[in-house]
Each structure stands twice: as C-alpha cells, then as structure tokens.
C-alpha cells in the first residue's frame, strides 16, 4: 500500500484512506512499526523481521543545543557506551605507558596525547557502526526511514523527514523506543549557551581543555575519568553524593582513586552561573553549600552531566491517552512492555522504571519481538542486572548494595565478606592499589545466598559479567568457595574471599 505523501492535504487524504482500508480489511502496511532506532529499537525490529513480520523503523536525531548530530544507532553507538569506552581505553593506555617504563620499555621524551587523533579515530569507528546498522536493516528486510516519528492513533505513525516530507505508516503494533537526551539545568544563566553535554563531548573537533564536569553519577564520573586520563585539567562538581543508588563504600573508593589519579572534586557545590569572558574562557560561579561561600574559577569547557530526560512531548502520546509518569515524562509500562493503550509498547530508556542500559534495552526488544510474533511468551527479567562504571578504576556490581541489603534483611541478617587486594600488574609498576577492593554481601543464615557482589579494579566489567551468571543461578557463598580460581587474576580473589566485615579482621590479601 502506498503511504508516501508530501503536503498536509494529501496526507489527510491518505490517512483517511488508511482508516477506511483498515476497517474493511483489518490489514496494515506493517505488522510492526518501531519509532526510535537505538539499541532497543534496532534489536526489536531486526528480531521481528527475522521471525517473519513486516517491519519498519524510524530513527531521527534532533541536533544537540550545540548543533552536534550523528547517524543511526541511538545513544549507545553515537554518544554513549561506544565512544565513552574507547575514550576510557585511550585514558587507560596513558596509565599503561607510564607503567611500561617500569616494565623495561624505553620511551624517550615526554608522552603527549592528541585529542584530535583520538576523536577522529573514535568518530570513524562510530560512523562504521552507523553504516553497519543500515546494512543489517537492509539485509533483514526492515524498512528504515530517517524520519521523526509521532503517533496519530494506536495503529498509525507519521514520519516527518528533515526536508518536511510526511509519510504515514499503519501497523498492527507500534513500539516506542525513543530513549532520552541529556538535561541542562533550568535555572543557571549561561548553562545552555556556554555548556556542553555528553551529546557533544565525543564529537568535539578540538580538545575541550580545562573542563568542569557538573554531576556525579555514571556519565559525569566516566567523562571526568577519561578527560583526566588524556591530560585535561578536570574538576567534578558534586552537589550531594557520588554514584547515588550504588553501594556508597564502593562509590567512595571510585572517587578516592580518581582524586589520586588527578581529578579534582568540588564537593557539596552547586553551580550558580556561567559567563563567557572577553578572553573566551568560561567563568563559573558556584556556591559551596557547606559554608555558603561563593567561589569562581575559569574553564575552557563546562560539561553538564546532570541526568537525562525522555523526549515524549513530540510523540503525540498524550492525545492518544498513553499514560506517562508526570514527574519523569517516561511511558508507564507493564511487565510485557505494554503501554496503557492497546497495541502501543515501549521499553528501553523511555520506559518508566527501566534500567537505562543498552543490554536491557536489547534483550527487552528481542523478547518483545518474539512475543509479538507469537513465538514466545517469555518476559524480560529486569532483576539483578549487572553493571559497570567505567571510571579510571572500574567498578562492577550485581545485586544489592550493602546499604540496601541491610535495609531489607537487617544488619544481623547479612554477612559481608570482603578483601583489599593488589592486582599483580600493579606490583612491578609500583601502582597504589589502596582502592582495589571486593565484597560479597550474603544472607547470614542458611546457605548464605549471595545478595550483592561488588568489585573495583582493572577490567571490572569482564570480572562482573562472569559472576553475574552465578548470581542469576542463585549462587551462595559456599558455591563461591567451591569455585576454583584462575591464577593469577584479579577475579580469583572473589573465589577466595573469607574475611567477614563483622570480624573486624584485616581484609588485606597477602600472598597468593
Ligand atoms: P536510544 O539508544 O537513546 O535510542 C533512541 C533513538 O530514537 C535515538 O536514535 C533517537 O535519536 C531516536 N528518536 C528519538 N525520538 C525520535 C522520534 N520521535 N522519531 C524517530 N526517532 C527518534 N549503557 C550501558 O549499558 N553501558 C554503558 O557503558 C553506557 N554508557 C553510556 C554512556 C553515556 C555517555 C550515556 C549517555 C549513556 C550510556 N549508556 C550505557 C546508556 C545507553 O546508551 C542507553 O541505555 C541505551 O542507548 C538506551 O537505548 P534505547 O534504545 O532505549 O534508546
Ligand atoms: P543520573 O544517574 O540521573 O545522575 C545525575 C547526576 O547529576 C547526579 O549525580 C545528580 O546529583 C546530578 N545533578 C542533577 N541535577 C543537578 C544540578 N542541577 N546540579 C548539579 N548536579 C545535578 O544521570 P547520568 O549520569 O546522566 O546517567 C543516566 C543513565 O545513563 C544512568 O542511570 C545509567 O543507567 C546510564 N549510563 C550507564 C553507563 C554504564 O553502564 N557504564 C554509563 C553512563 C550512563 P544528585 O545525586 O544530587 O541528584
């Protein structure tokens, strides 16, 4: 069925035609139309097409306030996980170069980092991923439209191209996976005018220079970490605590390591205004909330990492009665990712109460596609999703924080096994390992089921991923002890942990 049209008048005619057709035949242009081609939307559309459904996906990037734009693939590919992890790697290599001398590498002269070389290489890789996604959609016979989607009714999506061309698509089911975008603070003069967000940092053509990062969660600490690592003078402005929601002992180790690594922290500080000086430098005024004193400093860049917000307004969801959470603006969804309106589904970052992580969006998308295709009834399990913060000292965890476990089970209801360990690779390099730590939070009674597992150290993501399987299988402390370690690794320390916090004994690992 032809659904392409240009002017508003023609669109209305075609829209009426669709409504008529649908009522008569019960048929639609597509079995599934997905609005948003990010991690979740692409996974869902490809899986559905593979299972025989006729699928279209719309993806459209509204440029950032600074004018940054990018290609197909969503946040993770373009302005999230991928460029972030590559820049984190650039920073880790800087540390490795320092270690290398101790290991006998003869490196003459100062070792400098060139932002432009790194940024170009990262951006080229991202572009190759954009291309790869387009090819995959084509191979899997998913129709891709580079259009801004909005919903006209529970079976009809309107696509609007950059040039203003409208396309109407009807579908048996519609999936909304439009993710979120970084927020700017609302009441700080100069914030938008002079500030960057994570939508810009990975696409800068030149080095950001001396940078103030405002915020203290995943995005702020990860960005501040790689900026410090590649040689930028970097300050993190924290208004309350770091890594809210994470185990706070672990959060403290992460920020302690960063401070030792060279990142500066302005604790308990709230920005007030950003002014551009005639020199071009940005003067930031902030208030130290402990003393109430106002302070000023100048920076080359200010990066706002103060959270993300969904773009639900332009989707037309309110007119259709799709229930949104008034505070967050996210779509209220059921366990099967259904919204409050039949045939409209949502998941990923746009879904209320969903983890804002790529693997959960991908898995939820695949499972939803299988259910919509009638191939399965399996629901996504959002419990106990493992995660890693890619700070200079990485932090991986799965399950409950110690605070949360204590709240649920009582202080006497849990046993915490912990260890401070020294990664072997730190020894010859003479690196300080004070923040390399792990803890396993268990139920105290019975088999001592593991409630939470936390690890700071090199390759924390790789370490945590393996243990997440055990966790998913209901591992207990004795399972952990029955597991024979791989020597010499950091991960093996988890299989040997035996000192309880309650005992007050020294948790420092000595010897093999
Ligand atoms: P997105 O990937 O955001 O995709 C939504 C897509 O829809 C976008 O392309 C958007 O432009 C498009 N869109 C929006 N509105 C419309 C519309 N009306 N019509 C058409 N298209 C539209 N997660 C991890 O698991 N690991 C990490 O290491 C990690 N690092 C991150 C680092 C940063 C700096 C950030 C910001 C995020 C990071 N995340 C990480 C989170 C991860 O990127 C997101 O959870 C994930 O991308 C969410 O996928 P999604 O499909 O819900 O949305
Ligand atoms: P976030 O987790 O919502 O954290 C926002 C941070 O900004 C908090 O530290 C908050 O402080 C602070 N903040 C908010 N408003 C502020 C203001 N006006 N002034 C000063 N500080 C302010 O947001 P995020 O870091 O952008 O992360 C978003 C999501 O992306 C995460 O939940 C995560 O799921 C995903 N992500 C994942 C990874 C990964 O997997 N490695 C990496 C990056 C992002 P308070 O605590 O005081 O509120």
Coordinates of C-alpha atoms and ligand atoms in Angstrom, one line a residue:
X1 CA 0.0 0.0 0.0
X2 CA 1.4 3.4 -1.0
X3 CA 1.8 5.6 2.0
X4 CA 4.2 8.2 0.9
X5 CA 2.8 11.7 0.6
X6 CA 4.1 15.3 0.5
X7 CA 1.7 18.1 1.5
X8 CA -0.6 18.2 4.5
X9 CA -3.7 18.0 2.3
X10 CA -2.5 14.8 0.6
X11 CA -1.5 13.4 3.9
X12 CA -5.0 13.8 5.2
X13 CA -6.4 12.1 2.2
X14 CA -4.1 9.2 2.5
X15 CA -4.7 9.0 6.2
X16 CA -8.5 8.7 5.6
X17 CA -7.8 6.0 3.0
X18 CA -5.8 4.0 5.6
X19 CA -8.5 4.2 8.2
X20 CA -11.0 3.1 5.6
X21 CA -8.8 0.2 4.4
X22 CA -8.1 -0.9 8.0
X23 CA -11.7 -1.0 9.0
X24 CA -12.6 -3.0 5.9
X25 CA -9.8 -5.5 5.8
X26 CA -8.1 -5.4 9.2
X27 CA -4.8 -5.1 7.3
X28 CA -2.0 -2.7 7.9
X29 CA 1.1 -1.5 6.0
X30 CA 3.3 -3.2 8.6
X31 CA 3.0 -5.8 11.3
X32 CA 5.3 -3.6 13.4
X33 CA 6.5 0.0 13.3
X34 CA 9.2 0.9 15.7
X35 CA 9.8 4.6 16.5
X36 CA 13.5 5.0 17.6
X37 CA 16.4 3.2 16.1
X38 CA 18.7 2.9 19.1
X39 CA 19.8 -0.1 21.0
X40 CA 16.3 -1.3 21.8
X41 CA 14.5 -0.3 18.6
X42 CA 17.0 -1.9 16.3
X43 CA 17.2 -5.1 18.2
X44 CA 13.4 -5.4 18.3
X45 CA 12.9 -4.6 14.6
X46 CA 15.6 -7.0 13.4
X47 CA 14.3 -9.8 15.6
X48 CA 10.7 -9.3 14.5
X49 CA 11.7 -9.2 10.8
X50 CA 13.7 -12.4 11.3
X51 CA 10.6 -14.1 12.7
X52 CA 8.7 -13.1 9.5
X53 CA 7.0 -9.9 10.5
X54 CA 6.9 -6.9 8.1
X55 CA 8.7 -4.2 10.0
X56 CA 9.6 -0.5 9.6
X57 CA 11.9 1.5 11.9
X58 CA 12.0 5.3 12.1
X59 CA 15.1 7.0 13.5
X60 CA 15.7 10.7 13.7
X61 CA 18.3 12.7 15.6
X62 CA 17.4 16.2 16.6
X63 CA 20.8 18.0 16.8
X64 CA 22.0 18.9 20.3
X65 CA 21.8 22.5 21.5
X66 CA 25.3 22.9 20.3
X67 CA 24.4 21.6 16.9
X68 CA 26.0 18.1 17.2
X69 CA 24.3 15.4 15.2
X70 CA 25.1 11.8 14.3
X71 CA 23.8 8.7 12.5
X72 CA 21.7 5.6 13.0
X73 CA 22.1 3.5 16.2
X74 CA 21.0 5.7 19.1
X75 CA 22.7 6.9 22.2
X76 CA 24.9 3.9 22.9
X77 CA 26.6 3.8 19.5
X78 CA 26.9 7.5 18.9
X79 CA 27.1 9.4 22.2
X80 CA 27.2 6.8 24.9
X81 CA 28.8 3.4 25.6
X82 CA 30.9 3.1 22.5
X83 CA 32.7 6.4 22.2
X84 CA 32.9 6.5 26.0
X85 CA 34.5 3.1 26.3
X86 CA 37.0 4.0 23.5
X87 CA 38.0 7.2 25.2
X88 CA 38.2 5.4 28.5
X89 CA 40.6 3.0 26.7
X90 CA 42.6 6.0 25.5
X91 CA 43.0 7.1 29.1
X92 CA 43.9 3.6 30.3
X93 CA 46.7 3.5 27.7
X94 CA 48.1 6.7 29.2
X95 CA 48.5 4.8 32.5
X96 CA 49.9 1.8 30.7
X97 CA 52.5 4.0 29.0
X98 CA 53.6 5.1 32.5
X99 CA 53.7 1.5 33.7
X100 CA 55.6 0.4 30.6
X101 CA 58.7 2.2 31.6
X102 CA 58.9 0.2 34.8
X103 CA 58.5 -2.9 32.7
X104 CA 61.5 -2.0 30.6
X105 CA 60.1 -0.1 27.7
X106 CA 62.4 2.6 26.7
X107 CA 60.2 5.6 26.0
X108 CA 62.2 8.7 25.2
X109 CA 60.9 12.2 25.6
X110 CA 57.5 13.2 27.1
X111 CA 54.5 11.2 26.1
X112 CA 51.7 13.5 24.9
X113 CA 48.1 12.9 23.9
X114 CA 46.5 14.4 20.9
X115 CA 42.7 14.8 21.3
X116 CA 42.1 15.3 17.5
X117 CA 43.7 12.0 16.6
X118 CA 41.7 10.1 19.3
X119 CA 38.4 11.9 18.4
X120 CA 38.8 11.3 14.7
X121 CA 39.5 7.6 15.2
X122 CA 36.6 7.2 17.6
X123 CA 34.3 9.1 15.3
X124 CA 35.3 7.0 12.3
X125 CA 34.6 3.8 14.2
X126 CA 31.2 5.2 15.2
X127 CA 30.4 6.0 11.6
X128 CA 31.3 2.5 10.6
X129 CA 28.8 1.2 13.1
X130 CA 26.1 3.6 11.7
X131 CA 26.8 2.1 8.3
X132 CA 26.7 -1.5 9.7
X133 CA 23.3 -0.9 11.2
X134 CA 21.9 0.4 7.9
X135 CA 23.3 -2.7 6.1
X136 CA 21.8 -5.0 8.8
X137 CA 18.4 -3.5 8.5
X138 CA 18.6 -3.9 4.7
X139 CA 19.7 -7.5 5.0
X140 CA 16.9 -8.3 7.4
X141 CA 14.4 -6.5 5.2
X142 CA 13.5 -3.9 7.8
X143 CA 12.3 -0.7 6.2
X144 CA 14.4 2.1 7.6
X145 CA 13.1 5.7 7.5
X146 CA 15.3 8.6 8.6
X147 CA 12.2 10.4 9.9
X148 CA 10.9 11.9 13.1
X149 CA 8.0 9.8 14.2
X150 CA 4.9 10.7 16.1
X151 CA 1.7 8.7 16.8
X152 CA -1.6 9.6 15.2
X153 CA -3.6 6.7 16.6
X154 CA -2.9 3.3 18.0
X155 CA -2.2 1.9 14.6
X156 CA -0.8 4.9 12.8
X157 CA 2.6 6.6 12.8
X158 CA 3.5 9.8 11.0
X159 CA 7.1 10.2 9.8
X160 CA 8.5 13.6 9.1
X161 CA 11.8 13.9 7.2
X162 CA 14.3 16.7 7.6
X163 CA 13.1 18.2 4.4
X164 CA 9.5 18.3 5.7
X165 CA 8.2 15.2 3.8
X166 CA 5.5 13.3 5.6
X167 CA 5.0 9.6 5.5
X168 CA 2.1 7.7 7.0
X169 CA 2.6 4.2 8.2
X170 CA -0.1 1.9 9.6
X171 CA 0.9 -1.0 11.8
X172 CA -0.8 -3.8 13.8
X173 CA 1.6 -2.9 16.7
X174 CA 3.7 0.2 17.4
X175 CA 6.8 0.2 19.6
X176 CA 8.2 3.4 21.0
X177 CA 11.9 3.3 21.8
X178 CA 12.9 6.9 21.6
X179 CA 15.3 6.9 24.5
X180 CA 16.4 10.1 26.2
X181 CA 18.6 13.1 25.9
X182 CA 20.9 14.9 28.4
X183 CA 19.2 17.5 30.5
X184 CA 20.5 21.0 31.0
X185 CA 19.9 22.7 34.4
X186 CA 17.0 25.0 34.1
X187 CA 17.9 28.0 36.3
X188 CA 21.6 28.6 35.7
X189 CA 22.3 31.6 33.4
X190 CA 24.7 30.7 30.7
X191 CA 24.3 26.9 31.2
X192 CA 22.9 26.2 27.7
X193 CA 24.6 29.0 25.9
X194 CA 28.1 28.0 27.1
X195 CA 27.8 24.4 28.2
X196 CA 28.2 21.0 26.6
X197 CA 26.7 17.7 27.3
X198 CA 27.5 14.1 26.6
X199 CA 25.8 14.6 23.2
X200 CA 28.7 16.9 22.3
X201 CA 31.9 15.7 24.1
X202 CA 32.6 12.7 21.8
X203 CA 32.2 14.8 18.6
X204 CA 34.3 17.8 19.5
X205 CA 36.7 18.9 16.8
X206 CA 39.2 20.2 19.3
X207 CA 40.3 19.4 22.8
X208 CA 37.9 20.6 25.5
X209 CA 40.8 21.8 27.6
X210 CA 40.3 22.6 31.2
X211 CA 36.9 21.2 32.0
X212 CA 34.3 21.4 34.7
X213 CA 32.0 18.4 34.8
X214 CA 28.8 19.0 36.8
X215 CA 27.1 15.9 38.2
X216 CA 28.4 12.9 40.0
X217 CA 26.8 9.8 38.5
X218 CA 27.8 7.4 35.7
X219 CA 28.1 10.0 32.9
X220 CA 29.9 12.6 35.0
X221 CA 32.5 10.3 36.6
X222 CA 33.2 8.4 33.4
X223 CA 33.7 11.5 31.3
X224 CA 35.8 13.2 34.1
X225 CA 37.8 10.0 34.3
X226 CA 38.8 9.8 30.6
X227 CA 39.3 13.6 30.4
X228 CA 41.7 13.4 33.3
X229 CA 43.4 10.4 31.8
X230 CA 44.1 12.1 28.4
X231 CA 45.6 15.0 30.2
X232 CA 42.8 17.6 30.8
X233 CA 42.7 19.6 34.0
X234 CA 39.3 18.2 35.2
X235 CA 37.1 19.2 38.1
X236 CA 33.9 17.3 39.1
X237 CA 31.2 19.4 40.8
X238 CA 29.2 17.2 43.2
X239 CA 26.1 18.7 44.8
X240 CA 25.3 15.8 47.1
X241 CA 26.9 12.3 46.8
X242 CA 28.7 10.4 44.1
X243 CA 27.0 7.5 42.3
X244 CA 23.6 7.7 44.1
X245 CA 22.0 4.3 44.3
X246 CA 25.3 2.5 44.2
X247 CA 27.0 1.0 47.3
X248 CA 28.4 4.1 48.9
X249 CA 31.6 2.4 50.2
X250 CA 32.4 1.4 46.6
X251 CA 31.5 4.9 45.3
X252 CA 34.0 6.3 47.9
X253 CA 36.7 4.0 46.5
X254 CA 36.0 5.1 43.0
X255 CA 36.2 8.8 43.8
X256 CA 39.2 8.4 46.1
X257 CA 41.1 6.7 43.2
X258 CA 40.0 9.5 40.8
X259 CA 41.4 12.1 43.2
X260 CA 44.7 10.3 43.5
X261 CA 44.6 10.0 39.7
X262 CA 44.4 13.8 39.3
X263 CA 40.7 14.6 39.0
X264 CA 39.7 17.5 41.2
X265 CA 36.4 17.4 43.2
X266 CA 34.3 20.4 44.3
X267 CA 32.2 18.5 46.9
X268 CA 28.8 19.8 48.1
X269 CA 28.9 22.6 45.5
X270 CA 26.2 23.9 43.3
X271 CA 26.8 26.0 40.2
X272 CA 25.2 29.4 40.0
X273 CA 26.1 30.9 36.7
X274 CA 28.4 30.6 33.7
X275 CA 29.8 33.7 32.0
X276 CA 31.9 34.0 28.9
X277 CA 34.9 36.3 29.5
X278 CA 36.4 38.5 26.8
X279 CA 39.3 36.1 26.7
X280 CA 36.9 33.3 25.6
X281 CA 37.3 31.5 28.9
X282 CA 34.2 30.4 30.8
X283 CA 33.9 31.8 34.3
X284 CA 31.8 29.6 36.6
X285 CA 30.4 30.9 39.8
X286 CA 29.3 28.3 42.3
X287 CA 28.1 28.1 45.9
X288 CA 29.8 25.8 48.5
X289 CA 26.7 24.6 50.3
X290 CA 28.6 23.7 53.5
X291 CA 29.9 27.3 54.0
X292 CA 27.5 29.2 51.8
X293 CA 30.5 30.9 50.2
X294 CA 30.5 31.8 46.6
X295 CA 33.5 30.7 44.5
X296 CA 34.7 31.3 41.0
X297 CA 37.1 29.7 38.5
X298 CA 37.6 29.7 34.8
X299 CA 37.4 26.8 32.5
X300 CA 37.6 26.1 28.7
X301 CA 34.6 23.8 28.8
X302 CA 31.6 23.1 31.1
X303 CA 30.1 19.7 30.7
X304 CA 26.6 19.2 32.2
X305 CA 26.1 15.6 33.3
X306 CA 23.0 16.2 35.4
X307 CA 20.8 13.4 34.1
X308 CA 18.8 12.5 31.1
X309 CA 15.2 13.2 30.1
X310 CA 12.9 11.4 27.7
X311 CA 11.5 13.1 24.6
X312 CA 7.9 12.2 24.9
X313 CA 6.2 15.5 24.2
X314 CA 6.6 15.5 20.4
X315 CA 5.4 11.9 20.1
X316 CA 1.7 12.8 20.5
X317 CA 1.2 10.2 23.2
X318 CA -0.9 12.4 25.5
X319 CA -3.6 12.8 22.7
X320 CA -3.8 9.0 22.5
X321 CA -4.1 8.6 26.2
X322 CA -0.8 6.9 26.7
X323 CA 0.0 7.2 30.4
X324 CA 3.2 9.0 31.2
X325 CA 4.8 9.4 34.6
X326 CA 4.2 13.1 35.2
X327 CA 7.5 13.6 37.0
X328 CA 9.8 11.8 34.7
X329 CA 7.9 12.1 31.4
X330 CA 8.6 8.4 30.8
X331 CA 6.0 6.0 29.5
X332 CA 4.3 3.8 32.1
X333 CA 4.7 0.2 31.0
X334 CA 3.7 -3.2 32.2
X335 CA 5.8 -6.3 32.6
X336 CA 5.2 -7.1 28.9
X337 CA 6.3 -3.6 27.9
X338 CA 2.7 -2.6 27.0
X339 CA 1.6 1.0 27.5
X340 CA -1.8 2.0 28.8
X341 CA -3.1 1.9 25.1
X342 CA -3.5 -1.4 23.3
X343 CA -1.1 -2.1 20.5
X344 CA 1.4 0.5 21.7
X345 CA 4.5 -0.8 23.5
X346 CA 7.6 1.0 25.0
X347 CA 10.8 -0.1 26.6
X348 CA 14.5 1.0 26.9
X349 CA 15.3 4.4 28.4
X350 CA 11.8 5.7 27.5
X351 CA 10.1 3.1 29.8
X352 CA 9.3 4.1 33.3
X353 CA 11.4 2.3 35.9
X354 CA 13.6 0.5 33.4
X355 CA 17.3 0.4 33.8
X356 CA 19.0 2.9 31.4
X357 CA 21.4 0.3 30.0
X358 CA 22.0 -1.0 26.5
X359 CA 21.9 -4.7 27.2
X360 CA 18.5 -4.5 29.0
X361 CA 17.1 -2.5 26.0
X362 CA 18.4 -5.0 23.5
X363 CA 17.1 -8.1 25.4
X364 CA 13.7 -6.5 26.2
X365 CA 13.4 -5.6 22.5
X366 CA 14.2 -9.1 21.3
X367 CA 11.8 -10.7 23.8
X368 CA 9.0 -8.3 22.8
X369 CA 9.5 -9.1 19.1
X370 CA 9.2 -12.8 19.9
X371 CA 6.0 -12.2 21.8
X372 CA 4.5 -10.0 19.1
X373 CA 5.4 -12.6 16.5
X374 CA 3.7 -15.3 18.6
X375 CA 6.9 -17.2 19.1
X376 CA 7.3 -17.0 22.8
X377 CA 5.6 -15.7 26.0
X378 CA 8.9 -15.0 27.8
X379 CA 9.0 -11.7 29.7
X380 CA 12.1 -9.7 30.3
X381 CA 13.6 -10.2 33.7
X382 CA 14.9 -6.8 34.9
X383 CA 16.1 -8.1 38.3
X384 CA 19.7 -8.2 39.2
X385 CA 21.1 -6.7 36.1
X386 CA 24.9 -6.4 36.4
X387 CA 26.6 -3.1 35.5
X388 CA 30.0 -1.4 35.4
X389 CA 31.0 2.2 35.8
X390 CA 34.0 2.8 33.5
X391 CA 35.9 5.2 35.8
X392 CA 39.7 5.1 35.9
X393 CA 39.4 2.4 38.5
X394 CA 36.4 0.5 37.1
X395 CA 33.6 -0.6 39.4
X396 CA 31.4 -3.6 38.6
X397 CA 28.4 -4.9 40.6
X398 CA 25.4 -7.1 40.6
X399 CA 22.6 -7.3 43.1
X400 CA 22.1 -5.3 46.2
X401 CA 24.4 -2.6 47.7
X402 CA 25.4 -3.3 51.3
X403 CA 23.0 -0.5 52.4
X404 CA 20.1 -1.9 50.5
X405 CA 20.8 -5.5 51.8
X406 CA 21.0 -4.1 55.3
X407 CA 17.7 -2.3 54.9
X408 CA 15.9 -5.4 53.6
X409 CA 17.5 -8.1 55.8
X410 CA 18.7 -6.1 58.9
X411 CA 22.3 -5.6 59.9
X412 CA 22.3 -9.0 61.7
X413 CA 20.7 -10.7 58.7
X414 CA 23.6 -10.3 56.3
X415 CA 27.2 -11.4 56.2
X416 CA 29.7 -9.3 54.2
X417 CA 32.9 -11.0 53.0
X418 CA 35.5 -8.5 51.8
X419 CA 39.1 -8.1 50.7
X420 CA 41.5 -5.5 49.7
X421 CA 43.8 -7.0 47.0
X422 CA 46.7 -5.9 44.8
X423 CA 46.4 -6.7 41.1
X424 CA 49.6 -8.4 40.1
X425 CA 50.2 -5.9 37.3
X426 CA 50.3 -3.1 39.8
X427 CA 53.3 -4.6 41.6
X428 CA 56.1 -4.1 39.1
X429 CA 54.5 -0.8 38.0
X430 CA 54.6 0.3 41.7
X431 CA 51.0 1.5 41.5
X432 CA 49.0 2.2 44.6
X433 CA 46.2 -0.4 45.0
X434 CA 44.5 1.1 48.0
X435 CA 41.1 1.2 46.3
X436 CA 41.2 -2.3 44.7
X437 CA 38.6 -4.0 46.8
X438 CA 35.8 -6.5 46.6
X439 CA 32.9 -7.5 48.7
X440 CA 30.3 -10.2 48.6
X441 CA 27.1 -9.4 50.5
X442 CA 25.3 -12.6 51.6
X443 CA 22.3 -13.7 53.7
X444 CA 23.7 -14.6 57.1
X445 CA 21.5 -17.7 57.7
X446 CA 21.2 -21.0 55.8
X447 CA 23.2 -21.4 52.6
X448 CA 24.3 -17.8 52.6
X449 CA 22.7 -16.8 49.3
X450 CA 24.6 -14.0 47.7
X451 CA 22.7 -10.8 47.7
X452 CA 25.2 -8.5 46.1
X453 CA 28.7 -8.7 44.6
X454 CA 30.9 -5.6 44.2
X455 CA 34.4 -5.2 42.7
X456 CA 36.7 -2.3 42.0
X457 CA 39.8 -3.0 39.9
X458 CA 41.1 -3.5 36.3
X459 CA 38.6 -4.9 33.9
X460 CA 35.7 -4.8 36.4
X461 CA 33.2 -5.3 33.6
X462 CA 34.8 -8.5 32.5
X463 CA 35.0 -9.8 36.0
X464 CA 31.5 -8.9 37.0
X465 CA 29.9 -10.4 33.8
X466 CA 31.1 -13.9 34.7
X467 CA 29.9 -13.7 38.3
X468 CA 26.6 -12.3 37.1
X469 CA 25.8 -15.8 35.7
X470 CA 26.3 -17.4 39.1
X471 CA 24.3 -14.7 40.7
X472 CA 21.4 -15.3 38.2
X473 CA 21.6 -19.0 39.1
X474 CA 21.1 -18.2 42.8
X475 CA 24.7 -18.7 43.9
X476 CA 25.5 -19.0 47.6
X477 CA 28.7 -18.2 49.5
X478 CA 29.6 -21.9 49.5
X479 CA 29.2 -22.1 45.7
X480 CA 31.7 -19.2 45.5
X481 CA 34.2 -21.1 47.7
X482 CA 33.7 -24.3 45.7
X483 CA 34.7 -22.4 42.6
X484 CA 38.4 -22.8 41.8
X485 CA 40.1 -19.6 40.8
X486 CA 42.1 -18.8 37.7
X487 CA 45.6 -17.8 38.7
X488 CA 47.0 -15.1 38.6
X489 CA 43.9 -12.9 38.1
X490 CA 42.0 -10.3 40.0
X491 CA 38.8 -12.2 39.6
X492 CA 40.1 -15.2 41.5
X493 CA 40.2 -13.0 44.6
X494 CA 36.4 -13.3 44.7
X495 CA 36.7 -17.1 45.0
X496 CA 39.0 -16.8 48.0
X497 CA 37.2 -14.1 50.0
X498 CA 36.8 -15.3 53.6
X499 CA 37.2 -12.3 56.0
X500 CA 33.9 -11.0 57.3
X501 CA 33.4 -7.3 57.9
X502 CA 31.8 -8.3 61.2
X503 CA 35.1 -9.9 62.4
X504 CA 36.9 -6.6 62.1
X505 CA 40.0 -8.6 60.9
X506 CA 42.4 -7.0 58.4
X507 CA 40.9 -7.6 54.9
X508 CA 44.2 -7.1 53.1
X509 CA 45.1 -10.1 50.9
X510 CA 48.6 -11.2 51.5
X511 CA 50.4 -13.8 49.3
X512 CA 48.8 -15.9 46.6
Ligands
LIG1 P1 18.5 5.2 22.4 O1 19.7 4.4 22.2 O2 18.7 6.5 23.0 O3 17.7 5.3 21.0 C1 16.7 6.1 20.8 C2 16.7 6.6 19.3 O4 15.4 7.1 19.0 C3 17.7 7.7 19.1 O5 18.4 7.4 17.9 C4 16.9 8.9 18.9 O6 17.5 9.9 18.1 C5 15.7 8.3 18.2 N1 14.5 9.2 18.4 C6 14.1 9.9 19.4 N2 12.9 10.5 19.1 C7 12.5 10.0 17.9 C8 11.4 10.2 17.1 N3 10.4 11.0 17.5 N4 11.3 9.6 15.9 C9 12.4 8.9 15.5 N5 13.4 8.6 16.2 C10 13.5 9.2 17.4 N6 24.7 1.8 28.8 C11 25.4 0.6 29.0 O7 24.8 -0.4 29.1 N7 26.8 0.7 29.1 C12 27.5 1.8 29.0 O8 28.7 1.8 29.1 C13 26.7 3.0 28.8 N8 27.4 4.2 28.7 C14 26.7 5.3 28.4 C15 27.4 6.5 28.3 C16 26.7 7.7 28.1 C17 27.5 9.0 28.0 C18 25.3 7.7 28.0 C19 24.6 9.0 27.8 C20 24.6 6.5 28.1 C21 25.3 5.3 28.3 N9 24.6 4.1 28.5 C22 25.3 2.9 28.7 C23 23.2 4.0 28.4 C24 22.7 3.5 27.0 O9 23.3 4.3 26.0 C25 21.2 3.6 26.9 O10 20.6 3.0 28.0 C26 20.7 3.0 25.6 O11 21.2 3.6 24.5 C27 19.1 3.1 25.5 O12 18.7 2.5 24.3 P2 17.2 2.9 23.8 O13 17.0 2.1 22.6 O14 16.2 2.9 24.8 O15 17.4 4.5 23.3
LIG2 P1 21.9 10.3 36.7 O1 22.3 8.9 37.1 O2 20.5 10.7 36.7 O3 22.7 11.3 37.6 C1 22.6 12.7 37.5 C2 23.7 13.3 38.3 O4 23.6 14.7 38.2 C3 23.6 13.0 39.8 O5 24.9 13.0 40.4 C4 22.8 14.3 40.3 O6 23.1 14.6 41.7 C5 23.4 15.4 39.5 N1 22.5 16.5 39.3 C6 21.3 16.5 38.8 N2 20.8 17.8 38.7 C7 21.9 18.6 39.1 C8 22.0 20.0 39.2 N3 21.0 20.8 38.9 N4 23.2 20.5 39.6 C9 24.2 19.7 40.0 N5 24.1 18.3 39.9 C10 22.9 17.8 39.5 O7 22.4 10.6 35.2 P2 23.5 10.2 34.2 O8 24.9 10.1 34.9 O9 23.4 11.1 33.1 O10 23.2 8.7 33.8 C11 22.0 8.4 33.2 C12 21.8 6.9 33.0 O11 22.7 6.5 31.9 C13 22.3 6.1 34.1 O12 21.2 5.8 35.0 C14 22.8 4.8 33.5 O13 21.8 3.8 33.5 C15 23.1 5.2 32.1 N6 24.6 5.1 31.9 C16 25.2 3.9 32.0 C17 26.6 3.8 31.9 C18 27.2 2.5 32.1 O14 26.6 1.5 32.0 N7 28.5 2.4 32.3 C19 27.3 4.9 31.7 C20 26.7 6.1 31.5 C21 25.3 6.2 31.7 P3 22.1 14.1 42.9 O15 22.6 12.7 43.2 O16 22.4 15.0 44.0 O17 20.7 14.1 42.4

